[in-house]
Amino acid sequence: ITCPGVLLKDKQELYLSVFVLGQYKKTQCVPAVFPLLFQEKLVFEKAFANIVDPGDLVKLLEFDTAILELIQLVPPVGKVLATYEENTRDFLFPDPKLTHGHRGLEREILMKRSPFFTGIAPKLRFSTISHISDSLLSSGRSHIQ
């Protein structure tokens, strides 16, 4: 996460929380100095029962929301400094013009600043790789994972 020229007044560590496919994960904490380097891989897996058509999965993902939050460990509960929200379909499968069709190519998004954050909006650079596979339920019916 970059934010040129911004110095955080609080010196407590920060982390990135990610909520995708109904699952919450967070990165390790890093010092409160930009650029923030999170060199981590977060893995989200979900099985969608009773979905056999990839088109139905796309529709389902359009109604799900991916939420990213930059949080600083300021007592008592932490401060959300910036957020990003997008439907999960567009988050996992961005517009091909932006990614040039290359799998896992880095993307950049601007996060929305909270009232606690002064300065320009933080820019998050990341990549996503999605894998969709068919599998059989114990009942023998197919579903998408």
Tab-separated table of N, CA, C and O in Angstrom, residues 29-87:
chain	number	residue	atom	x	y	z
A	29	CYS	N	0.807	-7.899	10.908
A	29	CYS	CA	0.959	-6.465	11.161
A	29	CYS	C	2.299	-5.968	10.619
A	29	CYS	O	3.286	-6.709	10.598
A	30	VAL	N	2.294	-4.716	10.166
A	30	VAL	CA	3.511	-4.078	9.663
A	30	VAL	C	3.669	-2.710	10.334
A	30	VAL	O	2.688	-2.133	10.819
A	31	PRO	N	4.902	-2.185	10.374
A	31	PRO	CA	5.122	-0.858	10.956
A	31	PRO	C	4.320	0.221	10.231
A	31	PRO	O	4.014	0.107	9.043
A	32	ALA	N	4.019	1.292	10.943
A	32	ALA	CA	3.177	2.377	10.429
A	32	ALA	C	3.968	3.387	9.609
A	32	ALA	O	3.970	4.580	9.884
A	33	VAL	N	4.645	2.897	8.574
A	33	VAL	CA	5.436	3.749	7.687
A	33	VAL	C	5.156	3.326	6.245
A	33	VAL	O	5.312	2.157	5.902
A	34	PHE	N	4.714	4.286	5.419
A	34	PHE	CA	4.458	3.980	4.010
A	34	PHE	C	5.759	3.928	3.245
A	34	PHE	O	6.669	4.693	3.543
A	35	PRO	N	5.890	3.041	2.258
A	35	PRO	CA	4.890	2.071	1.799
A	35	PRO	C	4.761	0.896	2.771
A	35	PRO	O	5.732	0.482	3.401
A	36	LEU	N	3.537	0.373	2.870
A	36	LEU	CA	3.260	-0.798	3.698
A	36	LEU	C	3.428	-2.032	2.813
A	36	LEU	O	2.792	-2.134	1.773
A	37	LEU	N	4.287	-2.940	3.220
A	37	LEU	CA	4.557	-4.126	2.398
A	37	LEU	C	3.980	-5.368	3.057
A	37	LEU	O	4.473	-5.826	4.081
A	38	PHE	N	2.916	-5.888	2.460
A	38	PHE	CA	2.296	-7.131	2.900
A	38	PHE	C	2.657	-8.189	1.862
A	38	PHE	O	2.033	-8.267	0.812
A	39	GLN	N	3.665	-8.972	2.125
A	39	GLN	CA	4.102	-10.008	1.178
A	39	GLN	C	3.458	-11.325	1.576
A	39	GLN	O	4.124	-12.266	1.971
A	40	GLU	N	2.131	-11.382	1.471
A	40	GLU	CA	1.398	-12.555	1.925
A	40	GLU	C	0.436	-13.050	0.868
A	40	GLU	O	-0.007	-12.290	0.014
A	41	LYS	N	0.121	-14.320	0.986
A	41	LYS	CA	-0.879	-14.940	0.125
A	41	LYS	C	-2.054	-15.315	1.021
A	41	LYS	O	-1.883	-16.062	1.991
A	42	LEU	N	-3.224	-14.768	0.739
A	42	LEU	CA	-4.437	-15.114	1.473
A	42	LEU	C	-5.273	-16.021	0.573
A	42	LEU	O	-5.556	-15.674	-0.569
A	43	VAL	N	-5.655	-17.172	1.071
A	43	VAL	CA	-6.379	-18.157	0.275
A	43	VAL	C	-7.810	-18.266	0.800
A	43	VAL	O	-8.024	-18.475	1.995
A	44	PHE	N	-8.760	-18.119	-0.107
A	44	PHE	CA	-10.177	-18.245	0.205
A	44	PHE	C	-10.744	-19.377	-0.637
A	44	PHE	O	-10.578	-19.371	-1.848
A	45	GLU	N	-11.406	-20.324	0.002
A	45	GLU	CA	-12.030	-21.437	-0.718
A	45	GLU	C	-13.491	-21.507	-0.340
A	45	GLU	O	-13.844	-21.286	0.825
A	46	LYS	N	-14.321	-21.827	-1.324
A	46	LYS	CA	-15.751	-21.969	-1.045
A	46	LYS	C	-16.360	-22.953	-2.026
A	46	LYS	O	-16.060	-22.917	-3.215
A	47	ALA	N	-17.207	-23.817	-1.512
A	47	ALA	CA	-17.970	-24.744	-2.348
A	47	ALA	C	-19.383	-24.191	-2.488
A	47	ALA	O	-19.996	-23.779	-1.502
A	48	PHE	N	-19.884	-24.165	-3.693
A	48	PHE	CA	-21.232	-23.682	-3.977
A	48	PHE	C	-22.094	-24.883	-4.343
A	48	PHE	O	-22.047	-25.370	-5.464
A	49	ALA	N	-22.881	-25.342	-3.403
A	49	ALA	CA	-23.746	-26.491	-3.640
A	49	ALA	C	-24.875	-26.102	-4.594
A	49	ALA	O	-25.338	-24.956	-4.591
A	50	ASN	N	-25.282	-27.039	-5.399
A	50	ASN	CA	-26.410	-26.874	-6.332
A	50	ASN	C	-26.141	-25.864	-7.443
A	50	ASN	O	-27.066	-25.383	-8.073
A	51	ILE	N	-24.889	-25.527	-7.700
A	51	ILE	CA	-24.539	-24.660	-8.830
A	51	ILE	C	-23.742	-25.523	-9.800
A	51	ILE	O	-22.671	-26.008	-9.455
A	52	VAL	N	-24.260	-25.711	-11.001
A	52	VAL	CA	-23.554	-26.511	-11.987
A	52	VAL	C	-23.161	-25.689	-13.205
A	52	VAL	O	-22.290	-26.080	-13.958
A	53	ASP	N	-23.791	-24.538	-13.381
A	53	ASP	CA	-23.520	-23.674	-14.528
A	53	ASP	C	-22.632	-22.505	-14.086
A	53	ASP	O	-22.994	-21.776	-13.160
A	54	PRO	N	-21.462	-22.317	-14.715
A	54	PRO	CA	-20.604	-21.186	-14.342
A	54	PRO	C	-21.315	-19.835	-14.435
A	54	PRO	O	-21.012	-18.920	-13.668
A	55	GLY	N	-22.281	-19.706	-15.340
A	55	GLY	CA	-23.044	-18.458	-15.445
A	55	GLY	C	-23.835	-18.170	-14.183
A	55	GLY	O	-23.972	-17.016	-13.765
A	56	ASP	N	-24.345	-19.227	-13.537
A	56	ASP	CA	-25.061	-19.057	-12.275
A	56	ASP	C	-24.103	-18.614	-11.171
A	56	ASP	O	-24.463	-17.824	-10.299
A	57	LEU	N	-22.884	-19.133	-11.218
A	57	LEU	CA	-21.881	-18.723	-10.236
A	57	LEU	C	-21.547	-17.241	-10.398
A	57	LEU	O	-21.441	-16.508	-9.421
A	58	VAL	N	-21.410	-16.793	-11.633
A	58	VAL	CA	-21.119	-15.375	-11.895
A	58	VAL	C	-22.216	-14.501	-11.296
A	58	VAL	O	-21.939	-13.499	-10.631
A	59	LYS	N	-23.466	-14.877	-11.504
A	59	LYS	CA	-24.588	-14.101	-10.951
A	59	LYS	C	-24.517	-14.061	-9.430
A	59	LYS	O	-24.753	-13.026	-8.812
A	60	LEU	N	-24.201	-15.193	-8.825
A	60	LEU	CA	-24.101	-15.260	-7.365
A	60	LEU	C	-22.994	-14.337	-6.855
A	60	LEU	O	-23.170	-13.636	-5.856
A	61	LEU	N	-21.850	-14.323	-7.538
A	61	LEU	CA	-20.722	-13.489	-7.119
A	61	LEU	C	-21.028	-11.996	-7.266
A	61	LEU	O	-20.464	-11.177	-6.550
A	62	GLU	N	-21.930	-11.655	-8.193
A	62	GLU	CA	-22.297	-10.249	-8.360
A	62	GLU	C	-23.062	-9.714	-7.159
A	62	GLU	O	-23.057	-8.520	-6.898
A	63	PHE	N	-23.696	-10.592	-6.396
A	63	PHE	CA	-24.454	-10.174	-5.216
A	63	PHE	C	-23.646	-10.278	-3.930
A	63	PHE	O	-24.130	-9.912	-2.861
A	64	ASP	N	-22.420	-10.781	-4.016
A	64	ASP	CA	-21.529	-10.868	-2.865
A	64	ASP	C	-20.595	-9.661	-2.896
A	64	ASP	O	-20.290	-9.142	-3.966
A	65	THR	N	-20.152	-9.209	-1.733
A	65	THR	CA	-19.285	-8.032	-1.669
A	65	THR	C	-17.933	-8.393	-1.073
A	65	THR	O	-17.868	-9.024	-0.014
A	66	ALA	N	-16.866	-7.988	-1.749
A	66	ALA	CA	-15.506	-8.106	-1.225
A	66	ALA	C	-15.203	-6.802	-0.492
A	66	ALA	O	-15.432	-5.715	-1.033
A	67	ILE	N	-14.702	-6.910	0.732
A	67	ILE	CA	-14.401	-5.732	1.549
A	67	ILE	C	-12.962	-5.821	2.036
A	67	ILE	O	-12.552	-6.831	2.608
A	68	LEU	N	-12.200	-4.751	1.794
A	68	LEU	CA	-10.831	-4.656	2.287
A	68	LEU	C	-10.749	-3.439	3.208
A	68	LEU	O	-11.304	-2.383	2.882
A	69	GLU	N	-10.071	-3.594	4.333
A	69	GLU	CA	-9.922	-2.489	5.277
A	69	GLU	C	-8.478	-2.398	5.741
A	69	GLU	O	-7.876	-3.412	6.094
A	70	LEU	N	-7.953	-1.195	5.747
A	70	LEU	CA	-6.635	-0.920	6.317
A	70	LEU	C	-6.881	-0.483	7.750
A	70	LEU	O	-7.542	0.536	7.984
A	71	ILE	N	-6.378	-1.247	8.709
A	71	ILE	CA	-6.676	-1.009	10.121
A	71	ILE	C	-5.386	-0.781	10.898
A	71	ILE	O	-4.416	-1.522	10.747
A	72	GLN	N	-5.415	0.251	11.749
A	72	GLN	CA	-4.285	0.537	12.623
A	72	GLN	C	-4.662	0.120	14.042
A	72	GLN	O	-5.780	0.371	14.498
A	73	LEU	N	-3.739	-0.509	14.739
A	73	LEU	CA	-4.005	-1.053	16.073
A	73	LEU	C	-3.983	0.032	17.148
A	73	LEU	O	-3.214	-0.032	18.101
A	74	VAL	N	-4.845	1.018	17.006
A	74	VAL	CA	-4.952	2.088	17.988
A	74	VAL	C	-5.971	1.647	19.032
A	74	VAL	O	-7.102	1.309	18.680
A	75	PRO	N	-5.583	1.630	20.334
A	75	PRO	CA	-6.529	1.190	21.370
A	75	PRO	C	-7.769	2.076	21.400
A	75	PRO	O	-7.695	3.242	21.027
A	76	PRO	N	-8.923	1.563	21.792
A	76	PRO	CA	-9.111	0.236	22.374
A	76	PRO	C	-9.389	-0.863	21.338
A	76	PRO	O	-9.121	-2.021	21.599
A	77	VAL	N	-9.949	-0.532	20.153
A	77	VAL	CA	-10.336	-1.600	19.225
A	77	VAL	C	-9.703	-1.486	17.845
A	77	VAL	O	-9.983	-2.293	16.982
A	78	GLY	N	-8.890	-0.505	17.604
A	78	GLY	CA	-8.308	-0.309	16.280
A	78	GLY	C	-9.081	0.725	15.492
A	78	GLY	O	-10.260	0.977	15.749
A	79	LYS	N	-8.411	1.339	14.534
A	79	LYS	CA	-8.996	2.388	13.709
A	79	LYS	C	-8.960	1.968	12.257
A	79	LYS	O	-7.900	1.612	11.738
A	80	VAL	N	-10.105	2.028	11.574
A	80	VAL	CA	-10.150	1.771	10.141
A	80	VAL	C	-9.698	3.053	9.448
A	80	VAL	O	-10.340	4.096	9.573
A	81	LEU	N	-8.565	2.981	8.730
A	81	LEU	CA	-8.026	4.161	8.058
A	81	LEU	C	-8.537	4.300	6.630
A	81	LEU	O	-8.687	5.403	6.123
A	82	ALA	N	-8.783	3.157	5.974
A	82	ALA	CA	-9.244	3.200	4.585
A	82	ALA	C	-9.969	1.900	4.263
A	82	ALA	O	-9.691	0.859	4.866
A	83	THR	N	-10.897	1.983	3.294
A	83	THR	CA	-11.677	0.807	2.908
A	83	THR	C	-11.780	0.717	1.386
A	83	THR	O	-11.550	1.699	0.675
A	84	TYR	N	-12.141	-0.465	0.940
A	84	TYR	CA	-12.432	-0.687	-0.470
A	84	TYR	C	-13.521	-1.740	-0.535
A	84	TYR	O	-13.429	-2.776	0.124
A	85	GLU	N	-14.572	-1.479	-1.306
A	85	GLU	CA	-15.658	-2.439	-1.494
A	85	GLU	C	-15.964	-2.577	-2.976
A	85	GLU	O	-15.962	-1.593	-3.711
A	86	GLU	N	-16.212	-3.821	-3.389
A	86	GLU	CA	-16.546	-4.102	-4.780
A	86	GLU	C	-17.275	-5.444	-4.812
A	86	GLU	O	-17.031	-6.293	-3.961
A	87	ASN	N	-18.159	-5.624	-5.796
A	87	ASN	CA	-18.800	-6.936	-5.853
A	87	ASN	C	-17.714	-7.982	-6.147
A	87	ASN	O	-16.719	-7.707	-6.811
